[in-house]
Coordinates of C-alpha atoms in Angstrom, one line a residue:
X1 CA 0.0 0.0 0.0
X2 CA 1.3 3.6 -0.6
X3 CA -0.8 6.7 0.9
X4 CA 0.2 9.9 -1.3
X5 CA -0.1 12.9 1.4
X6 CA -1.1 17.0 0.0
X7 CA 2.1 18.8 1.4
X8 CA 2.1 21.9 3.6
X9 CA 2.9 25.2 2.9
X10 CA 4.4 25.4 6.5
X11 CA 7.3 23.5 7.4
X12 CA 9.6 22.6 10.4
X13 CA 13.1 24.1 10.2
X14 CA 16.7 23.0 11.0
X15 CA 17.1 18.8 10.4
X16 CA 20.1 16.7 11.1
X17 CA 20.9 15.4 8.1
X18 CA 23.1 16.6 5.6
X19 CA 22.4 18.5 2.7
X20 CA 20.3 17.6 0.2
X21 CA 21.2 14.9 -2.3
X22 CA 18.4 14.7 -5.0
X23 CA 20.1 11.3 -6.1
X24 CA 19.2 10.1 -2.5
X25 CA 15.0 10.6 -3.4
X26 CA 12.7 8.1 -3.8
X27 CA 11.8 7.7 -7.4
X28 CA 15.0 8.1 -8.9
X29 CA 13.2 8.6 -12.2
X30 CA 11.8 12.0 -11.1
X31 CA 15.9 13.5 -10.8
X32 CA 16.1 15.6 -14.3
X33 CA 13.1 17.4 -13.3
X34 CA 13.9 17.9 -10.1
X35 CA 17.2 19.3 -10.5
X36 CA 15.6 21.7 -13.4
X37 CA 13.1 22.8 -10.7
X38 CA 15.5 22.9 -7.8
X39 CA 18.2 25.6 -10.3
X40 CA 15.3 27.4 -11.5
X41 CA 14.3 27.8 -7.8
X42 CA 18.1 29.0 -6.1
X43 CA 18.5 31.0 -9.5
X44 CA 15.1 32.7 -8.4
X45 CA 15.8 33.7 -4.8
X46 CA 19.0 35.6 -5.9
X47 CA 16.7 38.3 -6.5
X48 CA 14.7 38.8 -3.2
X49 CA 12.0 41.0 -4.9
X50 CA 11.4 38.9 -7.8
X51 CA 11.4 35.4 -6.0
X52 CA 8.6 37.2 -3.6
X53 CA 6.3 38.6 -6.6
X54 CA 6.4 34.8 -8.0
X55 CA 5.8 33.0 -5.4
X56 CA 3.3 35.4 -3.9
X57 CA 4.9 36.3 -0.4
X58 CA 4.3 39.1 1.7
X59 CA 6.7 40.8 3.8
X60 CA 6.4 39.0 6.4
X61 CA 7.4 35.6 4.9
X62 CA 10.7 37.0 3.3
X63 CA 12.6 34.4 5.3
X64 CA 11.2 31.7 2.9
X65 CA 13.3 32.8 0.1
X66 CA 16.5 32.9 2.3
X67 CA 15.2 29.0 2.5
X68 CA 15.1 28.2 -0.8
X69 CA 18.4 30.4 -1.9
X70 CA 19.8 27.8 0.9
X71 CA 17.9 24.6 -1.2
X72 CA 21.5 22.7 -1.4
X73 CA 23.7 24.1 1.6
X74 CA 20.8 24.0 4.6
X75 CA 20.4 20.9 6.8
X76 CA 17.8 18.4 5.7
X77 CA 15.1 16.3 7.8
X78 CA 12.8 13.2 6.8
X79 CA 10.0 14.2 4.4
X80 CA 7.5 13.3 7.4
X81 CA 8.6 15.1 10.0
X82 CA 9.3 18.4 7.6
X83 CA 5.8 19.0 6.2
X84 CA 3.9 20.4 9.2
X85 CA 0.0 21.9 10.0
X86 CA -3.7 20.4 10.4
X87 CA -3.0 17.3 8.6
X88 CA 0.3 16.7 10.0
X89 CA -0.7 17.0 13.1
X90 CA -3.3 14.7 13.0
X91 CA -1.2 12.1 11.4
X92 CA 1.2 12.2 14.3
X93 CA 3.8 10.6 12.5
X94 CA 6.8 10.7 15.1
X95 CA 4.6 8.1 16.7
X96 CA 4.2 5.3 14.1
X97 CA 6.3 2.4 13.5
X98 CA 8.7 2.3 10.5
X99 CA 7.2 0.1 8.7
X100 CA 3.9 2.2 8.9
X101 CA 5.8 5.6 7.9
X102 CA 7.4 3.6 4.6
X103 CA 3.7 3.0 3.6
X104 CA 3.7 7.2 3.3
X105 CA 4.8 9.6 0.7
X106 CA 4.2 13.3 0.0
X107 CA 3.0 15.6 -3.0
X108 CA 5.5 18.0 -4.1
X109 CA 5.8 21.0 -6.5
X110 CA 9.4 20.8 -6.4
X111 CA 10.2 17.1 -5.7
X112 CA 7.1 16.0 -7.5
X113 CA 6.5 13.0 -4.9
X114 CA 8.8 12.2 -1.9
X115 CA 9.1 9.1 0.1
X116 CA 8.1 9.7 4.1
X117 CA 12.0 9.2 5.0
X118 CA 13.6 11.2 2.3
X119 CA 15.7 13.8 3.3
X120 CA 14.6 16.9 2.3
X121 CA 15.3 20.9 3.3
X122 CA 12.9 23.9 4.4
X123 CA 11.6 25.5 1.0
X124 CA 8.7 27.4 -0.3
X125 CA 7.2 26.5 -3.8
X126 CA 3.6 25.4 -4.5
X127 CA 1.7 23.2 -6.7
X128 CA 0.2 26.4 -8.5
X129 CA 3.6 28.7 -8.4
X130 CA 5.0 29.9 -11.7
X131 CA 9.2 30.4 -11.5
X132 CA 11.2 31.5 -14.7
X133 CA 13.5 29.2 -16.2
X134 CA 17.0 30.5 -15.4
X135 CA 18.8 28.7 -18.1
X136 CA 18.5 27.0 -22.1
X137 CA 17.0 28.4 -24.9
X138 CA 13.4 29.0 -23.2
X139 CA 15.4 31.1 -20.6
X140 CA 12.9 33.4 -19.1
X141 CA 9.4 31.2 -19.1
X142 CA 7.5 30.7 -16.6
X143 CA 5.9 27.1 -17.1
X144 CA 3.2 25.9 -14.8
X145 CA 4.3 23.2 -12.5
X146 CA 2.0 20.9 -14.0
X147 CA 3.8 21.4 -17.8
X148 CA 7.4 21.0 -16.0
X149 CA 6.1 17.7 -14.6
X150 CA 4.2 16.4 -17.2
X151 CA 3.3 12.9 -17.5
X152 CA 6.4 12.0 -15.5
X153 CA 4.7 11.9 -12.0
X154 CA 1.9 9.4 -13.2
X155 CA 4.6 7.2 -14.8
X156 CA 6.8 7.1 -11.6
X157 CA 3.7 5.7 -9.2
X158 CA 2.0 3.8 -11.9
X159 CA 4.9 1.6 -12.7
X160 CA 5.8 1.0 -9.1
X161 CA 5.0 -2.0 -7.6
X162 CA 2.9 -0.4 -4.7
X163 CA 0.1 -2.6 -4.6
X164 CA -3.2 -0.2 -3.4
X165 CA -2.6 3.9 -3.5
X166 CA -4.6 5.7 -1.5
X167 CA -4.7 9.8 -3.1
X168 CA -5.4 11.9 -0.2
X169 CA -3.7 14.9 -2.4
X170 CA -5.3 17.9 -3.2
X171 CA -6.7 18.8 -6.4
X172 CA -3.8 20.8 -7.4
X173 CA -1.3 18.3 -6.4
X174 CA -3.2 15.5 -8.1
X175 CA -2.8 17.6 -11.5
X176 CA 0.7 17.5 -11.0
X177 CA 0.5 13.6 -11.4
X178 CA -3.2 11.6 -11.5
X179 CA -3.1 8.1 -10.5
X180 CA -5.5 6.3 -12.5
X181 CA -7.1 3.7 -10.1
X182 CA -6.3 5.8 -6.5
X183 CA -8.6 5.3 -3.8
X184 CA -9.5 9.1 -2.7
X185 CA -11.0 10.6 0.4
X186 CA -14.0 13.3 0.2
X187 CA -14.9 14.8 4.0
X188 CA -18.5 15.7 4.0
X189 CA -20.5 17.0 6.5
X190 CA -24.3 15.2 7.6
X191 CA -26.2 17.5 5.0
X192 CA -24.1 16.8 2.4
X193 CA -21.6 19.3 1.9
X194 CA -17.8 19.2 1.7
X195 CA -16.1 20.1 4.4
X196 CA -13.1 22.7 4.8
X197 CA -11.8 23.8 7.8
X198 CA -11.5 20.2 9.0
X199 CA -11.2 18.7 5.9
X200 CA -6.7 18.0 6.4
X201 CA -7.6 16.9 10.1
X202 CA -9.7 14.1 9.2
X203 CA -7.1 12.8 6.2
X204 CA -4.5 13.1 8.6
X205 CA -6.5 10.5 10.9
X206 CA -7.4 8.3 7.6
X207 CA -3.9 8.1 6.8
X208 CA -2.8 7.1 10.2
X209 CA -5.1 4.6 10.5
X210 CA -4.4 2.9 6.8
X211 CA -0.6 3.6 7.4
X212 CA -0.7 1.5 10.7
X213 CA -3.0 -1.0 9.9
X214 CA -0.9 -1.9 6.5
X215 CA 2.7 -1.4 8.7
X216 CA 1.8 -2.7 11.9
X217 CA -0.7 -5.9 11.3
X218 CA -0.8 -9.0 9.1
X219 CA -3.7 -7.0 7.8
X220 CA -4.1 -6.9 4.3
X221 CA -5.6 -3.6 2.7
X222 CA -5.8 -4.6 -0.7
X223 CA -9.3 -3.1 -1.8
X224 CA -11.5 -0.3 -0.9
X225 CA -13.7 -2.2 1.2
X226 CA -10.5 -3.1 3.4
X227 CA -9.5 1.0 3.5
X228 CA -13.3 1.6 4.3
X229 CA -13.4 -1.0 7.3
X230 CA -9.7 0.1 8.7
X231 CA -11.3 3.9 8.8
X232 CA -14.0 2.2 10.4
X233 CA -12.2 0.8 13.0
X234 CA -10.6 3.9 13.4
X235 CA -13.9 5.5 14.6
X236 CA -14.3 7.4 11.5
X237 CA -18.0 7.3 9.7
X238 CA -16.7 6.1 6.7
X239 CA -18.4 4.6 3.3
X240 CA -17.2 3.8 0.0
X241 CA -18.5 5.6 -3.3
X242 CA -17.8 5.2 -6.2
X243 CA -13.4 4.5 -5.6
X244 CA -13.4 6.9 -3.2
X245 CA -14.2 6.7 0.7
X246 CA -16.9 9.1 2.1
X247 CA -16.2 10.4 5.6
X248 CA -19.0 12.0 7.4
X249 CA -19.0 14.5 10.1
X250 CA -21.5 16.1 11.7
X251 CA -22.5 20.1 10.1

């Protein structure tokens, strides 16, 4: 089983690990456009004013371009324990097993998709920013993130051998890479309508639950029905729909 996370616009700072080391990533395959995002992205932040107008900061996040302009020289820290906020929270991942944190992996705009344990640094780019290209003949664009990643995401977790993916991205992370055949998760209140505010809080508890039941347990998740009873268990009001899992909570 592999659980595909949203990632957070807020993250933890410092880490122990060295620097980054893109060939170190989980899907390998992913490196070429990584390392074309990851230039683009240093190149960016050597102009403090630009970098901020691109990626839409306001004064008081200025700091977030010193992180990036620090992308291959700042200390790095395990995928899972960098992305922080609602869904993080609620996920509590410091507390599950190994085995359970393998079964986890994380949305990016600049890494595409990152394994829980890779080590990765504090940056600041979203699924929906727009940063020039620094370098080549198209020097100057400013492709979405979904035309720099193209078709390359889908390929990567397609091919894998995962066995069931659960896609508890959001929509604009999904567009960066669909996974035909993903199990999703839709958060609903009683009278129907989807849920916002606590819509992170209650994936983060989903992908607890599926991540410990398929790291921790002899249990074998290989079907919605099995992700719908393990939510279940986990004292969420959950249904299946469609290939998707319903969770209700009251308006």
């Amino acid at each position: 089983m592999l659980i595909l996370l949203p990632p957070s616009e807020t993250k933890s700072t410092g880490g122990s690990g060295a620097p980054l080391d893109l060939s170190s990533l989980s899907w390998p395959e992913l490196a070429d456009v990584r390392r074309t995002i990851a230039d683009d992205l240093v190149a960016l932040s050597a102009d403090r004013d630009a970098a901020m107008a691109a990626l839409k900061l306001g004064p008081k996040l200025a700091n977030e371009v010193d992180a990036n302009a620090a992308l291959f020289t700042s200390p790095t820290a395990p995928a899972l324990d960098r992305y922080t906020g609602v869904l993080f929270d609620a996920l509590d991942a410091g507390s599950l097993s190994p085995a359970a944190r393998a079964r986890l992996a994380v949305g990016s705009a600049l890494f595409g998709v990152v394994g829980g344990e890779d080590m990765i640094p504090k940056y600041r780019l979203s699924g929906g920013s727009k940063i020039p290209l620094h370098d080549g003949p198209s020097a100057g664009a400013t492709p979405t993130m979904r035309a720099r990643w193209g078709k390359s995401i889908t390929r990567a977790l397609t091919e894998g051998d995962h066995g069931l993916i659960v896609d508890l991205r959001s929509g604009t992370y999904m567009n960066l890479g669909k996974v035909p055949g993903a199990i999703t998760a839709t958060v609903l209140t009683t009278d129907g309508n989807v849920v916002s505010h606590f819509n992170k809080h209650h994936k983060g508890l989903l992908a607890r639950a599926l991540a410990d039941a398929a790291g921790t347990s002899s249990r074998d998740i290989g079907s919605l029905g099995d992700a719908v009873d393990v939510a279940r268990d986990a004292g969420l009001d959950a249904r299946a729909r469609d290939r998707g899992i319903i969770i209700t909570v009251p308006a």
